[in-house]
Amino acid sequence: MEIGSIGIVGAGQMGNGIAHVCALAGYDVTLTDVRQDALDAARQTITRNLDRQVSREKITADARDAALAKIRMTATLIDTASSDLIIEAATERESVKQAIFEDLVPHLAPQTILTSNTSSISITRLGSRTDRPQKFMGFHFMNPVPVMQLVELIRGIATDAETFAACEAVVTRLGKQAATAEDFPAFIVNRILMPMINEAVYTLYEGVGTITSIDTSMKLGANHPMGPLELADFIGLDTCLAIMNVLHDGLADTKYRPCPLLVKYVEAGWLGRKTQRGFYDYRGDGDPIPTR
Ligand code: CAA
């Protein structure tokens, strides 16, 4: 089955990036969010990021204009239902995702493929609550979506080969690389990345290093583009904690115990860049200032 149109549910950090790359690859995109202000912000972010690609000569101004023209924004979820492929990128809460699929299912054509950009929730369980577990899978982008090369494709137990092949073809058309993961807690990237971030928070919690020394160590000592605490702020500390909880609950191994200091930052509402404060304080004009 060839995909020509893509519906994206959720216009946040991930959803707007997914809309950006799908439109640039020539797909007809319908982007929806319950909040009109999130859609307005997404339009601005997509335009800014496309402009950045034009100014760095990654794409032409014509390609930018064509991509923007391909994106339809709507606050009505059901408007996405006529798409060939739906990528759900809403809040990382199972009840929210399940409600979206429940609302969408009665309006879908039989061949429509449903996917979730979830970073950790069971694909098999999400799919089993729809009318099409065989046409349901995980389609997991990395942040920032326009830059990161990888898409994790996650097969649920019931996902059929045709669905997988159709999604793999989309990844190729996006100019990205797919890696296949089986449906176990947090899949591959987050199974490995989040315990590293959690360990960095323990390193801070136990006083082994400061925020600056931990991030400098991993940037200069392991050639990571960002230090783990800077990266945690970039991803969102609430998301990091949610993924650690999924690993801890799903694998029942104490090695995935979320660091109490990570929990404390989330309790404080210091969630990283999106709230202007996390392991760093981003509220000033200059460089971010470590908060411990
Ligand atoms: N849209 C378009 N282009 C963007 C962009 C965006 N949102 N953000 C950055 N770029 C582009 C820049 O234009 C620049 O392009 P050129 O190479 O052509 O110059 C390039 O990306 C590098 O950007 P910058 O020079 O501004 O900044 P940088 O060199 O510090 O790189 C970064 C920024 C790409 C984010 C880099 O720091 C990085 O790779 N960080 C790690 C990101 C990471 O690990 N992501 C995965 C998170 S885990 C995840 O997403 C899974 C999950 O479920 C939680």
PDB file of C-alpha atoms in Angstrom, residues 86-259:
ATOM      1  CA  ILE A  86      -1.983   8.502  10.971  1.00  0.00           C
ATOM      2  CA  ILE A  87       0.877   9.290  13.326  1.00  0.00           C
ATOM      3  CA  GLU A  88      -0.303  10.047  16.852  1.00  0.00           C
ATOM      4  CA  ALA A  89       2.142  12.360  18.647  1.00  0.00           C
ATOM      5  CA  ALA A  90       0.017  13.577  21.544  1.00  0.00           C
ATOM      6  CA  THR A  91       0.969  13.767  25.217  1.00  0.00           C
ATOM      7  CA  GLU A  92       2.832  10.713  26.489  1.00  0.00           C
ATOM      8  CA  ARG A  93      -0.139   9.436  28.542  1.00  0.00           C
ATOM      9  CA  GLU A  94      -1.786   6.157  27.671  1.00  0.00           C
ATOM     10  CA  SER A  95      -5.317   7.370  28.496  1.00  0.00           C
ATOM     11  CA  VAL A  96      -4.916  10.360  26.151  1.00  0.00           C
ATOM     12  CA  LYS A  97      -3.611   8.216  23.301  1.00  0.00           C
ATOM     13  CA  GLN A  98      -6.310   5.610  23.785  1.00  0.00           C
ATOM     14  CA  ALA A  99      -9.063   8.259  23.712  1.00  0.00           C
ATOM     15  CA  ILE A 100      -7.668   9.663  20.448  1.00  0.00           C
ATOM     16  CA  PHE A 101      -7.701   6.236  18.779  1.00  0.00           C
ATOM     17  CA  GLU A 102     -11.213   5.544  20.080  1.00  0.00           C
ATOM     18  CA  ASP A 103     -12.474   8.812  18.570  1.00  0.00           C
ATOM     19  CA  LEU A 104     -10.718   8.221  15.261  1.00  0.00           C
ATOM     20  CA  VAL A 105     -11.502   4.548  14.595  1.00  0.00           C
ATOM     21  CA  PRO A 106     -15.174   4.890  13.540  1.00  0.00           C
ATOM     22  CA  HIS A 107     -14.153   7.405  10.848  1.00  0.00           C
ATOM     23  CA  LEU A 108     -11.246   5.494   9.268  1.00  0.00           C
ATOM     24  CA  ALA A 109     -11.154   3.669   5.947  1.00  0.00           C
ATOM     25  CA  PRO A 110     -10.402  -0.068   6.389  1.00  0.00           C
ATOM     26  CA  GLN A 111      -6.880   0.248   4.917  1.00  0.00           C
ATOM     27  CA  THR A 112      -5.743   3.229   7.021  1.00  0.00           C
ATOM     28  CA  ILE A 113      -2.605   2.559   9.054  1.00  0.00           C
ATOM     29  CA  LEU A 114      -2.553   3.797  12.643  1.00  0.00           C
ATOM     30  CA  THR A 115       0.749   4.530  14.367  1.00  0.00           C
ATOM     31  CA  SER A 116       1.965   6.113  17.563  1.00  0.00           C
ATOM     32  CA  ASN A 117       5.106   8.166  18.142  1.00  0.00           C
ATOM     33  CA  THR A 118       5.129   6.929  21.735  1.00  0.00           C
ATOM     34  CA  SER A 119       8.607   6.664  23.208  1.00  0.00           C
ATOM     35  CA  SER A 120       7.725   3.935  25.658  1.00  0.00           C
ATOM     36  CA  ILE A 121       4.101   2.758  25.832  1.00  0.00           C
ATOM     37  CA  SER A 122       3.296  -0.788  24.651  1.00  0.00           C
ATOM     38  CA  ILE A 123       2.379  -0.794  20.959  1.00  0.00           C
ATOM     39  CA  THR A 124       0.679  -4.165  21.297  1.00  0.00           C
ATOM     40  CA  ARG A 125      -1.582  -2.866  24.072  1.00  0.00           C
ATOM     41  CA  LEU A 126      -2.438   0.383  22.254  1.00  0.00           C
ATOM     42  CA  GLY A 127      -3.161  -1.550  19.050  1.00  0.00           C
ATOM     43  CA  SER A 128      -5.272  -4.199  20.801  1.00  0.00           C
ATOM     44  CA  ARG A 129      -7.760  -1.527  21.836  1.00  0.00           C
ATOM     45  CA  THR A 130      -8.391  -0.463  18.229  1.00  0.00           C
ATOM     46  CA  ASP A 131     -10.267  -2.323  15.494  1.00  0.00           C
ATOM     47  CA  ARG A 132      -7.001  -2.930  13.563  1.00  0.00           C
ATOM     48  CA  PRO A 133      -4.103  -4.304  15.647  1.00  0.00           C
ATOM     49  CA  GLN A 134      -2.652  -5.748  12.420  1.00  0.00           C
ATOM     50  CA  LYS A 135      -2.504  -2.241  10.931  1.00  0.00           C
ATOM     51  CA  PHE A 136      -1.075  -0.633  14.063  1.00  0.00           C
ATOM     52  CA  MET A 137       2.597   0.012  14.883  1.00  0.00           C
ATOM     53  CA  GLY A 138       5.108   2.340  16.526  1.00  0.00           C
ATOM     54  CA  PHE A 139       6.627   5.171  14.454  1.00  0.00           C
ATOM     55  CA  HIS A 140       9.138   6.810  16.781  1.00  0.00           C
ATOM     56  CA  PHE A 141      10.968   9.964  15.688  1.00  0.00           C
ATOM     57  CA  MET A 142      13.868  11.579  17.558  1.00  0.00           C
ATOM     58  CA  ASN A 143      14.059  15.207  18.621  1.00  0.00           C
ATOM     59  CA  PRO A 144      14.797  17.551  16.817  1.00  0.00           C
ATOM     60  CA  VAL A 145      12.917  15.718  14.081  1.00  0.00           C
ATOM     61  CA  PRO A 146      14.237  17.734  11.094  1.00  0.00           C
ATOM     62  CA  VAL A 147      17.836  16.958  12.112  1.00  0.00           C
ATOM     63  CA  MET A 148      17.852  13.462  13.568  1.00  0.00           C
ATOM     64  CA  GLN A 149      18.342  10.654  11.056  1.00  0.00           C
ATOM     65  CA  LEU A 150      16.688   7.810  12.931  1.00  0.00           C
ATOM     66  CA  VAL A 151      13.130   6.562  13.071  1.00  0.00           C
ATOM     67  CA  GLU A 152      12.477   3.532  15.275  1.00  0.00           C
ATOM     68  CA  LEU A 153       9.818   1.273  13.770  1.00  0.00           C
ATOM     69  CA  ILE A 154       8.155  -0.891  16.381  1.00  0.00           C
ATOM     70  CA  ARG A 155       6.151  -3.954  15.485  1.00  0.00           C
ATOM     71  CA  GLY A 156       3.380  -4.960  17.861  1.00  0.00           C
ATOM     72  CA  ILE A 157       2.703  -8.680  18.204  1.00  0.00           C
ATOM     73  CA  ALA A 158      -0.156  -8.411  15.682  1.00  0.00           C
ATOM     74  CA  THR A 159       1.403  -5.943  13.176  1.00  0.00           C
ATOM     75  CA  ASP A 160       1.342  -7.427   9.662  1.00  0.00           C
ATOM     76  CA  ALA A 161       4.193  -7.358   7.134  1.00  0.00           C
ATOM     77  CA  GLU A 162       2.331  -5.085   4.703  1.00  0.00           C
ATOM     78  CA  THR A 163       1.863  -2.409   7.361  1.00  0.00           C
ATOM     79  CA  PHE A 164       5.507  -2.595   8.345  1.00  0.00           C
ATOM     80  CA  ALA A 165       6.654  -2.317   4.708  1.00  0.00           C
ATOM     81  CA  ALA A 166       4.404   0.702   4.072  1.00  0.00           C
ATOM     82  CA  CYS A 167       5.849   2.521   7.104  1.00  0.00           C
ATOM     83  CA  GLU A 168       9.403   1.592   6.175  1.00  0.00           C
ATOM     84  CA  ALA A 169       8.812   3.096   2.705  1.00  0.00           C
ATOM     85  CA  VAL A 170       7.655   6.339   4.341  1.00  0.00           C
ATOM     86  CA  VAL A 171      10.849   6.522   6.412  1.00  0.00           C
ATOM     87  CA  THR A 172      12.912   6.084   3.249  1.00  0.00           C
ATOM     88  CA  ARG A 173      10.969   8.808   1.434  1.00  0.00           C
ATOM     89  CA  LEU A 174      11.592  11.128   4.402  1.00  0.00           C
ATOM     90  CA  GLY A 175      15.310  10.592   3.780  1.00  0.00           C
ATOM     91  CA  LYS A 176      15.714   9.011   7.192  1.00  0.00           C
ATOM     92  CA  GLN A 177      17.007   5.654   8.362  1.00  0.00           C
ATOM     93  CA  ALA A 178      14.760   3.096  10.060  1.00  0.00           C
ATOM     94  CA  ALA A 179      15.808   0.769  12.862  1.00  0.00           C
ATOM     95  CA  THR A 180      13.445  -2.015  13.835  1.00  0.00           C
ATOM     96  CA  ALA A 181      12.682  -2.590  17.494  1.00  0.00           C
ATOM     97  CA  GLU A 182      10.584  -5.226  19.165  1.00  0.00           C
ATOM     98  CA  ASP A 183       7.769  -4.062  21.417  1.00  0.00           C
ATOM     99  CA  PHE A 184       9.396  -4.124  24.850  1.00  0.00           C
ATOM    100  CA  PRO A 185       9.537  -1.222  27.317  1.00  0.00           C
ATOM    101  CA  ALA A 186      11.123   1.927  25.807  1.00  0.00           C
ATOM    102  CA  PHE A 187      12.241   0.029  22.675  1.00  0.00           C
ATOM    103  CA  ILE A 188      15.952   0.576  21.797  1.00  0.00           C
ATOM    104  CA  VAL A 189      16.969   4.253  21.961  1.00  0.00           C
ATOM    105  CA  ASN A 190      15.290   5.081  25.248  1.00  0.00           C
ATOM    106  CA  ARG A 191      16.148   1.693  26.798  1.00  0.00           C
ATOM    107  CA  ILE A 192      19.783   2.724  26.506  1.00  0.00           C
ATOM    108  CA  LEU A 193      19.632   6.546  26.616  1.00  0.00           C
ATOM    109  CA  MET A 194      17.368   7.044  29.640  1.00  0.00           C
ATOM    110  CA  PRO A 195      19.346   4.887  32.080  1.00  0.00           C
ATOM    111  CA  MET A 196      22.406   6.927  31.046  1.00  0.00           C
ATOM    112  CA  ILE A 197      20.567  10.186  31.765  1.00  0.00           C
ATOM    113  CA  ASN A 198      19.215   8.756  35.044  1.00  0.00           C
ATOM    114  CA  GLU A 199      22.761   7.715  36.007  1.00  0.00           C
ATOM    115  CA  ALA A 200      23.967  11.251  35.275  1.00  0.00           C
ATOM    116  CA  VAL A 201      21.306  12.543  37.690  1.00  0.00           C
ATOM    117  CA  TYR A 202      22.497  10.013  40.323  1.00  0.00           C
ATOM    118  CA  THR A 203      26.056  11.244  39.733  1.00  0.00           C
ATOM    119  CA  LEU A 204      24.832  14.747  40.548  1.00  0.00           C
ATOM    120  CA  TYR A 205      22.645  13.538  43.462  1.00  0.00           C
ATOM    121  CA  GLU A 206      25.540  11.694  45.072  1.00  0.00           C
ATOM    122  CA  GLY A 207      27.851  14.696  44.660  1.00  0.00           C
ATOM    123  CA  VAL A 208      30.296  12.939  42.362  1.00  0.00           C
ATOM    124  CA  GLY A 209      30.194  15.884  39.962  1.00  0.00           C
ATOM    125  CA  THR A 210      28.496  19.214  39.385  1.00  0.00           C
ATOM    126  CA  ILE A 211      26.082  19.817  36.520  1.00  0.00           C
ATOM    127  CA  THR A 212      28.886  21.475  34.576  1.00  0.00           C
ATOM    128  CA  SER A 213      31.479  18.786  35.232  1.00  0.00           C
ATOM    129  CA  ILE A 214      29.064  15.968  34.365  1.00  0.00           C
ATOM    130  CA  ASP A 215      28.035  17.563  31.068  1.00  0.00           C
ATOM    131  CA  THR A 216      31.586  18.586  30.170  1.00  0.00           C
ATOM    132  CA  SER A 217      32.799  15.049  30.908  1.00  0.00           C
ATOM    133  CA  MET A 218      30.353  13.433  28.523  1.00  0.00           C
ATOM    134  CA  LYS A 219      30.690  16.079  25.808  1.00  0.00           C
ATOM    135  CA  LEU A 220      34.475  16.131  25.738  1.00  0.00           C
ATOM    136  CA  GLY A 221      35.164  12.671  27.157  1.00  0.00           C
ATOM    137  CA  ALA A 222      32.660  10.665  25.137  1.00  0.00           C
ATOM    138  CA  ASN A 223      32.064  13.024  22.201  1.00  0.00           C
ATOM    139  CA  HIS A 224      28.335  13.393  22.865  1.00  0.00           C
ATOM    140  CA  PRO A 225      26.859  16.485  21.153  1.00  0.00           C
ATOM    141  CA  MET A 226      25.127  17.456  24.412  1.00  0.00           C
ATOM    142  CA  GLY A 227      25.882  16.518  28.003  1.00  0.00           C
ATOM    143  CA  PRO A 228      23.316  14.159  29.591  1.00  0.00           C
ATOM    144  CA  LEU A 229      21.782  16.831  31.855  1.00  0.00           C
ATOM    145  CA  GLU A 230      21.562  19.340  29.001  1.00  0.00           C
ATOM    146  CA  LEU A 231      19.963  16.602  26.906  1.00  0.00           C
ATOM    147  CA  ALA A 232      17.515  15.772  29.719  1.00  0.00           C
ATOM    148  CA  ASP A 233      16.417  19.439  29.769  1.00  0.00           C
ATOM    149  CA  PHE A 234      16.065  19.302  25.977  1.00  0.00           C
ATOM    150  CA  ILE A 235      13.884  16.161  26.072  1.00  0.00           C
ATOM    151  CA  GLY A 236      11.874  17.301  29.134  1.00  0.00           C
ATOM    152  CA  LEU A 237      12.437  15.982  32.653  1.00  0.00           C
ATOM    153  CA  ASP A 238       8.817  14.816  32.928  1.00  0.00           C
ATOM    154  CA  THR A 239       9.308  12.710  29.787  1.00  0.00           C
ATOM    155  CA  CYS A 240      12.590  11.291  31.140  1.00  0.00           C
ATOM    156  CA  LEU A 241      10.887  10.368  34.420  1.00  0.00           C
ATOM    157  CA  ALA A 242       7.882   8.841  32.640  1.00  0.00           C
ATOM    158  CA  ILE A 243      10.185   6.645  30.544  1.00  0.00           C
ATOM    159  CA  MET A 244      12.211   5.551  33.606  1.00  0.00           C
ATOM    160  CA  ASN A 245       8.930   4.587  35.295  1.00  0.00           C
ATOM    161  CA  VAL A 246       7.895   2.539  32.256  1.00  0.00           C
ATOM    162  CA  LEU A 247      11.267   0.734  32.349  1.00  0.00           C
ATOM    163  CA  HIS A 248      11.068   0.209  36.122  1.00  0.00           C
ATOM    164  CA  ASP A 249       7.479  -1.055  36.050  1.00  0.00           C
ATOM    165  CA  GLY A 250       7.759  -3.028  32.814  1.00  0.00           C
ATOM    166  CA  LEU A 251      11.060  -4.799  33.513  1.00  0.00           C
ATOM    167  CA  ALA A 252      10.783  -4.912  37.327  1.00  0.00           C
ATOM    168  CA  ASP A 253      14.512  -4.431  37.791  1.00  0.00           C
ATOM    169  CA  THR A 254      15.876  -2.004  40.411  1.00  0.00           C
ATOM    170  CA  LYS A 255      18.577  -0.872  37.999  1.00  0.00           C
ATOM    171  CA  TYR A 256      15.873   1.296  36.383  1.00  0.00           C
ATOM    172  CA  ARG A 257      14.934   3.061  39.673  1.00  0.00           C
ATOM    173  CA  PRO A 258      14.327   6.747  38.827  1.00  0.00           C
ATOM    174  CA  CYS A 259      16.750   9.007  40.705  1.00  0.00           C
TER     175      CYS A 259
END
